[in-house]
Amino acid sequence: MKKFSLYLITISFAMAACHSSKNTSGSNPGLKETYWKLTELMGKPVPTMESNKEMHMILKNEDNRIQGNAGCNTFTGSYELKEANRIAF
């Protein structure tokens, strides 16, 4: 569980180092309904291990829910968009 929490925190704080690789809604790219993949952390690339899924998250429009994968565990929860380009999970 400690490893899962670390991944969730890492994904949450590393959005600036994320790359939107595909839009799940088919509309214009944006923060919501976009597949955000963790690609870099503290200046170093984040590889995807063969046995794990890539670390990603999607901020869903419906009920402000977040869903994603931290490599070996999935996660869900809620989020709130705040002023100054901040997100609260």
Short mmCIF file of N, CA, C and O in Angstrom, two decimals:
data_model
loop_
_atom_site.label_atom_id
_atom_site.label_comp_id
_atom_site.label_asym_id
_atom_site.label_seq_id
_atom_site.Cartn_x
_atom_site.Cartn_y
_atom_site.Cartn_z
N MET A 1 0.82 -1.19 0.00
CA MET A 1 0.00 0.00 0.00
C MET A 1 0.86 1.25 0.00
O MET A 1 0.53 2.23 -0.61
N LYS A 2 2.00 1.22 0.69
CA LYS A 2 2.88 2.37 0.73
C LYS A 2 3.39 2.71 -0.67
O LYS A 2 3.45 3.87 -1.06
N LYS A 3 3.73 1.68 -1.46
CA LYS A 3 4.22 1.88 -2.82
C LYS A 3 3.12 2.50 -3.68
O LYS A 3 3.37 3.41 -4.46
N PHE A 4 1.88 2.03 -3.53
CA PHE A 4 0.76 2.58 -4.27
C PHE A 4 0.56 4.05 -3.94
O PHE A 4 0.39 4.87 -4.83
N SER A 5 0.61 4.41 -2.67
CA SER A 5 0.45 5.81 -2.26
C SER A 5 1.54 6.68 -2.86
O SER A 5 1.28 7.79 -3.29
N LEU A 6 2.76 6.18 -2.88
CA LEU A 6 3.86 6.94 -3.46
C LEU A 6 3.62 7.19 -4.94
O LEU A 6 3.83 8.28 -5.44
N TYR A 7 3.14 6.16 -5.66
CA TYR A 7 2.85 6.34 -7.08
C TYR A 7 1.74 7.36 -7.28
O TYR A 7 1.83 8.20 -8.17
N LEU A 8 0.68 7.31 -6.48
CA LEU A 8 -0.42 8.25 -6.61
C LEU A 8 0.07 9.67 -6.37
O LEU A 8 -0.25 10.58 -7.13
N ILE A 9 0.85 9.88 -5.35
CA ILE A 9 1.41 11.20 -5.07
C ILE A 9 2.32 11.64 -6.21
O ILE A 9 2.27 12.77 -6.66
N THR A 10 3.13 10.72 -6.70
CA THR A 10 4.03 11.02 -7.80
C THR A 10 3.25 11.47 -9.03
O THR A 10 3.56 12.49 -9.64
N ILE A 11 2.21 10.75 -9.37
CA ILE A 11 1.41 11.11 -10.54
C ILE A 11 0.73 12.45 -10.32
O ILE A 11 0.71 13.30 -11.20
N SER A 12 0.21 12.67 -9.13
CA SER A 12 -0.49 13.91 -8.84
C SER A 12 0.41 15.12 -8.97
O SER A 12 0.02 16.13 -9.54
N PHE A 13 1.61 15.05 -8.43
CA PHE A 13 2.50 16.19 -8.44
C PHE A 13 3.33 16.32 -9.71
O PHE A 13 3.98 17.32 -9.91
N ALA A 14 3.31 15.32 -10.53
CA ALA A 14 4.17 15.35 -11.72
C ALA A 14 3.39 15.65 -12.99
O ALA A 14 3.89 15.42 -14.07
N MET A 15 2.19 16.16 -12.89
CA MET A 15 1.42 16.44 -14.09
C MET A 15 2.15 17.38 -15.05
O MET A 15 1.97 17.30 -16.25
N ALA A 16 2.98 18.24 -14.52
CA ALA A 16 3.74 19.13 -15.39
C ALA A 16 4.69 18.34 -16.27
O ALA A 16 5.07 18.79 -17.35
N ALA A 17 5.05 17.17 -15.85
CA ALA A 17 5.96 16.31 -16.62
C ALA A 17 5.19 15.23 -17.36
O ALA A 17 5.76 14.28 -17.83
N CYS A 18 3.88 15.38 -17.46
CA CYS A 18 3.07 14.40 -18.15
C CYS A 18 2.92 14.79 -19.61
O CYS A 18 3.15 15.92 -20.00
N HIS A 19 2.49 13.84 -20.37
CA HIS A 19 2.28 14.05 -21.79
C HIS A 19 0.90 13.52 -22.12
O HIS A 19 0.57 12.39 -21.79
N SER A 20 0.11 14.35 -22.75
CA SER A 20 -1.20 13.91 -23.19
C SER A 20 -1.02 13.15 -24.49
O SER A 20 -0.75 13.73 -25.52
N SER A 21 -1.17 11.83 -24.43
CA SER A 21 -0.89 11.03 -25.62
C SER A 21 -2.13 10.75 -26.46
O SER A 21 -2.00 10.42 -27.62
N LYS A 22 -3.31 10.86 -25.89
CA LYS A 22 -4.51 10.70 -26.69
C LYS A 22 -5.68 11.29 -25.93
O LYS A 22 -5.73 11.31 -24.72
N ASN A 23 -6.64 11.79 -26.66
CA ASN A 23 -7.83 12.39 -26.09
C ASN A 23 -8.92 11.34 -26.13
O ASN A 23 -9.26 10.84 -27.18
N THR A 24 -9.50 11.01 -24.97
CA THR A 24 -10.50 9.94 -24.91
C THR A 24 -11.88 10.41 -25.31
O THR A 24 -12.76 9.61 -25.52
N SER A 25 -12.11 11.71 -25.42
CA SER A 25 -13.44 12.20 -25.73
C SER A 25 -13.66 12.45 -27.21
O SER A 25 -14.78 12.61 -27.65
N GLY A 26 -12.57 12.52 -27.99
CA GLY A 26 -12.71 12.79 -29.40
C GLY A 26 -12.91 14.26 -29.72
O GLY A 26 -13.06 14.64 -30.86
N SER A 27 -12.94 15.12 -28.72
CA SER A 27 -13.11 16.55 -28.94
C SER A 27 -11.76 17.24 -28.79
O SER A 27 -10.72 16.61 -28.79
N ASN A 28 -11.81 18.57 -28.63
CA ASN A 28 -10.55 19.29 -28.53
C ASN A 28 -9.78 18.88 -27.28
O ASN A 28 -10.35 18.60 -26.24
N PRO A 29 -8.45 18.82 -27.38
CA PRO A 29 -7.65 18.41 -26.23
C PRO A 29 -7.80 19.39 -25.07
O PRO A 29 -7.92 20.59 -25.27
N GLY A 30 -7.78 18.88 -23.89
CA GLY A 30 -7.89 19.70 -22.70
C GLY A 30 -7.49 18.91 -21.48
O GLY A 30 -7.03 17.78 -21.58
N LEU A 31 -7.68 19.49 -20.35
CA LEU A 31 -7.30 18.82 -19.11
C LEU A 31 -8.21 17.63 -18.81
O LEU A 31 -7.75 16.56 -18.45
N LYS A 32 -9.51 17.83 -19.00
CA LYS A 32 -10.47 16.76 -18.71
C LYS A 32 -10.62 15.81 -19.89
O LYS A 32 -10.43 16.20 -21.04
N GLU A 33 -10.96 14.56 -19.57
CA GLU A 33 -11.19 13.52 -20.57
C GLU A 33 -10.00 13.33 -21.50
O GLU A 33 -10.14 13.00 -22.67
N THR A 34 -8.80 13.55 -20.99
CA THR A 34 -7.57 13.36 -21.74
C THR A 34 -6.71 12.35 -21.00
O THR A 34 -6.64 12.35 -19.78
N TYR A 35 -6.07 11.47 -21.72
CA TYR A 35 -5.21 10.43 -21.16
C TYR A 35 -3.86 11.08 -20.86
O TYR A 35 -3.13 11.47 -21.76
N TRP A 36 -3.52 11.19 -19.56
CA TRP A 36 -2.26 11.80 -19.12
C TRP A 36 -1.32 10.70 -18.68
O TRP A 36 -1.59 9.97 -17.74
N LYS A 37 -0.20 10.57 -19.37
CA LYS A 37 0.78 9.53 -19.10
C LYS A 37 2.00 10.16 -18.44
O LYS A 37 2.52 11.16 -18.92
N LEU A 38 2.45 9.56 -17.33
CA LEU A 38 3.66 10.05 -16.66
C LEU A 38 4.86 9.66 -17.51
O LEU A 38 5.12 8.48 -17.74
N THR A 39 5.60 10.66 -17.98
CA THR A 39 6.74 10.39 -18.86
C THR A 39 8.07 10.78 -18.22
O THR A 39 9.11 10.26 -18.62
N GLU A 40 8.04 11.70 -17.26
CA GLU A 40 9.27 12.20 -16.65
C GLU A 40 9.02 12.54 -15.20
O GLU A 40 7.98 13.06 -14.85
N LEU A 41 10.00 12.27 -14.35
CA LEU A 41 9.91 12.59 -12.93
C LEU A 41 11.26 13.09 -12.47
O LEU A 41 12.26 12.38 -12.62
N MET A 42 11.31 14.31 -11.96
CA MET A 42 12.55 14.93 -11.48
C MET A 42 13.63 14.90 -12.55
O MET A 42 14.79 14.59 -12.29
N GLY A 43 13.23 15.17 -13.80
CA GLY A 43 14.17 15.26 -14.90
C GLY A 43 14.62 13.93 -15.49
O GLY A 43 15.45 13.90 -16.38
N LYS A 44 14.04 12.84 -15.00
CA LYS A 44 14.44 11.52 -15.50
C LYS A 44 13.24 10.83 -16.14
O LYS A 44 12.12 10.92 -15.63
N PRO A 45 13.46 10.11 -17.25
CA PRO A 45 12.35 9.40 -17.89
C PRO A 45 11.78 8.31 -16.98
O PRO A 45 12.50 7.70 -16.20
N VAL A 46 10.48 8.11 -17.09
CA VAL A 46 9.80 7.06 -16.32
C VAL A 46 9.49 5.92 -17.27
O VAL A 46 8.61 6.03 -18.12
N PRO A 47 10.22 4.80 -17.16
CA PRO A 47 9.96 3.67 -18.06
C PRO A 47 8.74 2.88 -17.59
O PRO A 47 8.38 2.91 -16.42
N THR A 48 8.12 2.19 -18.52
CA THR A 48 7.04 1.26 -18.17
C THR A 48 7.64 -0.14 -18.16
O THR A 48 8.20 -0.59 -19.15
N MET A 49 7.56 -0.79 -17.02
CA MET A 49 8.08 -2.15 -16.89
C MET A 49 7.19 -3.09 -17.70
O MET A 49 5.99 -2.86 -17.79
N GLU A 50 7.76 -4.12 -18.26
CA GLU A 50 7.01 -5.06 -19.09
C GLU A 50 5.84 -5.67 -18.34
O GLU A 50 4.79 -5.94 -18.92
N SER A 51 6.00 -5.93 -17.05
CA SER A 51 4.96 -6.59 -16.27
C SER A 51 3.89 -5.60 -15.76
O SER A 51 2.91 -6.03 -15.18
N ASN A 52 4.08 -4.30 -15.95
CA ASN A 52 3.15 -3.29 -15.45
C ASN A 52 2.52 -2.51 -16.59
O ASN A 52 3.05 -2.44 -17.69
N LYS A 53 1.42 -1.88 -16.29
CA LYS A 53 0.79 -0.95 -17.22
C LYS A 53 1.48 0.40 -17.08
O LYS A 53 2.08 0.69 -16.06
N GLU A 54 1.34 1.25 -18.10
CA GLU A 54 1.95 2.57 -17.98
C GLU A 54 1.18 3.40 -16.96
O GLU A 54 -0.03 3.26 -16.81
N MET A 55 1.90 4.26 -16.25
CA MET A 55 1.27 5.12 -15.24
C MET A 55 0.51 6.23 -15.96
O MET A 55 1.08 6.94 -16.80
N HIS A 56 -0.77 6.35 -15.62
CA HIS A 56 -1.59 7.36 -16.29
C HIS A 56 -2.77 7.75 -15.41
O HIS A 56 -3.04 7.10 -14.39
N MET A 57 -3.45 8.82 -15.84
CA MET A 57 -4.69 9.21 -15.18
C MET A 57 -5.58 9.94 -16.17
O MET A 57 -5.10 10.49 -17.17
N ILE A 58 -6.87 9.92 -15.89
CA ILE A 58 -7.86 10.63 -16.68
C ILE A 58 -8.76 11.37 -15.71
O ILE A 58 -9.31 10.78 -14.78
N LEU A 59 -8.90 12.68 -15.90
CA LEU A 59 -9.83 13.48 -15.12
C LEU A 59 -11.17 13.44 -15.85
O LEU A 59 -11.33 14.04 -16.91
N LYS A 60 -12.11 12.70 -15.30
CA LYS A 60 -13.40 12.50 -15.96
C LYS A 60 -14.30 13.70 -15.73
O LYS A 60 -14.28 14.33 -14.68
N ASN A 61 -15.12 14.03 -16.73
CA ASN A 61 -16.10 15.12 -16.60
C ASN A 61 -17.18 14.75 -15.61
O ASN A 61 -17.60 15.58 -14.80
N GLU A 62 -17.64 13.50 -15.67
CA GLU A 62 -18.75 13.06 -14.85
C GLU A 62 -18.38 13.06 -13.37
O GLU A 62 -17.46 12.36 -12.95
N ASP A 63 -19.07 13.86 -12.59
CA ASP A 63 -18.91 13.93 -11.13
C ASP A 63 -17.49 14.26 -10.68
O ASP A 63 -17.10 13.92 -9.57
N ASN A 64 -16.68 14.88 -11.54
CA ASN A 64 -15.29 15.24 -11.21
C ASN A 64 -14.54 14.06 -10.61
O ASN A 64 -13.90 14.16 -9.57
N ARG A 65 -14.56 12.95 -11.30
CA ARG A 65 -13.89 11.73 -10.85
C ARG A 65 -12.56 11.59 -11.58
O ARG A 65 -12.42 12.00 -12.72
N ILE A 66 -11.57 11.03 -10.88
CA ILE A 66 -10.28 10.70 -11.48
C ILE A 66 -10.14 9.19 -11.49
O ILE A 66 -10.60 8.51 -10.57
N GLN A 67 -9.56 8.68 -12.55
CA GLN A 67 -9.24 7.25 -12.59
C GLN A 67 -7.88 7.10 -13.26
O GLN A 67 -7.48 7.94 -14.05
N GLY A 68 -7.18 6.07 -12.88
CA GLY A 68 -5.86 5.87 -13.47
C GLY A 68 -5.20 4.60 -13.02
O GLY A 68 -5.81 3.76 -12.36
N ASN A 69 -3.94 4.50 -13.39
CA ASN A 69 -3.14 3.34 -13.05
C ASN A 69 -1.78 3.82 -12.57
O ASN A 69 -1.17 4.69 -13.20
N ALA A 70 -1.32 3.26 -11.47
CA ALA A 70 -0.03 3.66 -10.89
C ALA A 70 1.05 2.63 -11.22
O ALA A 70 2.02 2.49 -10.50
N GLY A 71 0.88 1.90 -12.31
CA GLY A 71 1.86 0.90 -12.70
C GLY A 71 1.37 -0.50 -12.44
O GLY A 71 1.21 -1.29 -13.35
N CYS A 72 1.09 -0.80 -11.18
CA CYS A 72 0.58 -2.14 -10.84
C CYS A 72 -0.77 -2.06 -10.14
O CYS A 72 -1.40 -3.08 -9.92
N ASN A 73 -1.23 -0.88 -9.77
CA ASN A 73 -2.51 -0.70 -9.10
C ASN A 73 -3.31 0.37 -9.81
O ASN A 73 -2.76 1.36 -10.29
N THR A 74 -4.64 0.21 -9.82
CA THR A 74 -5.50 1.26 -10.33
C THR A 74 -5.91 2.15 -9.17
O THR A 74 -5.82 1.76 -8.00
N PHE A 75 -6.35 3.35 -9.50
CA PHE A 75 -6.85 4.25 -8.46
C PHE A 75 -8.02 5.05 -9.00
O PHE A 75 -8.14 5.24 -10.21
N THR A 76 -8.90 5.45 -8.10
CA THR A 76 -10.03 6.31 -8.42
C THR A 76 -10.18 7.30 -7.29
O THR A 76 -9.64 7.11 -6.19
N GLY A 77 -10.92 8.34 -7.54
CA GLY A 77 -11.17 9.33 -6.51
C GLY A 77 -11.88 10.52 -7.11
O GLY A 77 -12.47 10.43 -8.19
N SER A 78 -11.82 11.63 -6.42
CA SER A 78 -12.43 12.84 -6.92
C SER A 78 -11.37 13.94 -7.01
O SER A 78 -10.30 13.83 -6.42
N TYR A 79 -11.69 14.97 -7.77
CA TYR A 79 -10.77 16.09 -7.91
C TYR A 79 -11.56 17.39 -8.00
O TYR A 79 -12.76 17.38 -8.25
N GLU A 80 -10.87 18.48 -7.78
CA GLU A 80 -11.46 19.81 -7.90
C GLU A 80 -10.44 20.71 -8.58
O GLU A 80 -9.29 20.76 -8.16
N LEU A 81 -10.87 21.38 -9.65
CA LEU A 81 -9.99 22.33 -10.32
C LEU A 81 -10.03 23.64 -9.53
O LEU A 81 -11.10 24.15 -9.23
N LYS A 82 -8.87 24.16 -9.22
CA LYS A 82 -8.75 25.38 -8.41
C LYS A 82 -8.13 26.49 -9.24
O LYS A 82 -7.64 26.26 -10.34
N GLU A 83 -8.12 27.70 -8.67
CA GLU A 83 -7.49 28.84 -9.34
C GLU A 83 -5.99 28.62 -9.46
O GLU A 83 -5.41 27.79 -8.76
N ALA A 84 -5.37 29.38 -10.31
CA ALA A 84 -3.93 29.35 -10.53
C ALA A 84 -3.45 27.98 -11.03
O ALA A 84 -2.40 27.50 -10.64
N ASN A 85 -4.28 27.33 -11.88
CA ASN A 85 -3.92 26.04 -12.49
C ASN A 85 -3.58 24.96 -11.47
O ASN A 85 -2.65 24.20 -11.65
N ARG A 86 -4.34 24.90 -10.39
CA ARG A 86 -4.11 23.88 -9.36
C ARG A 86 -5.24 22.85 -9.39
O ARG A 86 -6.36 23.16 -9.78
N ILE A 87 -4.92 21.65 -8.94
CA ILE A 87 -5.89 20.58 -8.82
C ILE A 87 -5.81 20.01 -7.41
O ILE A 87 -4.72 19.75 -6.92
N ALA A 88 -6.96 19.84 -6.79
CA ALA A 88 -7.01 19.20 -5.47
C ALA A 88 -7.60 17.80 -5.67
O ALA A 88 -8.63 17.63 -6.33
N PHE A 89 -6.94 16.76 -5.11
CA PHE A 89 -7.42 15.38 -5.21
C PHE A 89 -7.97 14.95 -3.88
O PHE A 89 -7.49 15.29 -2.85
#
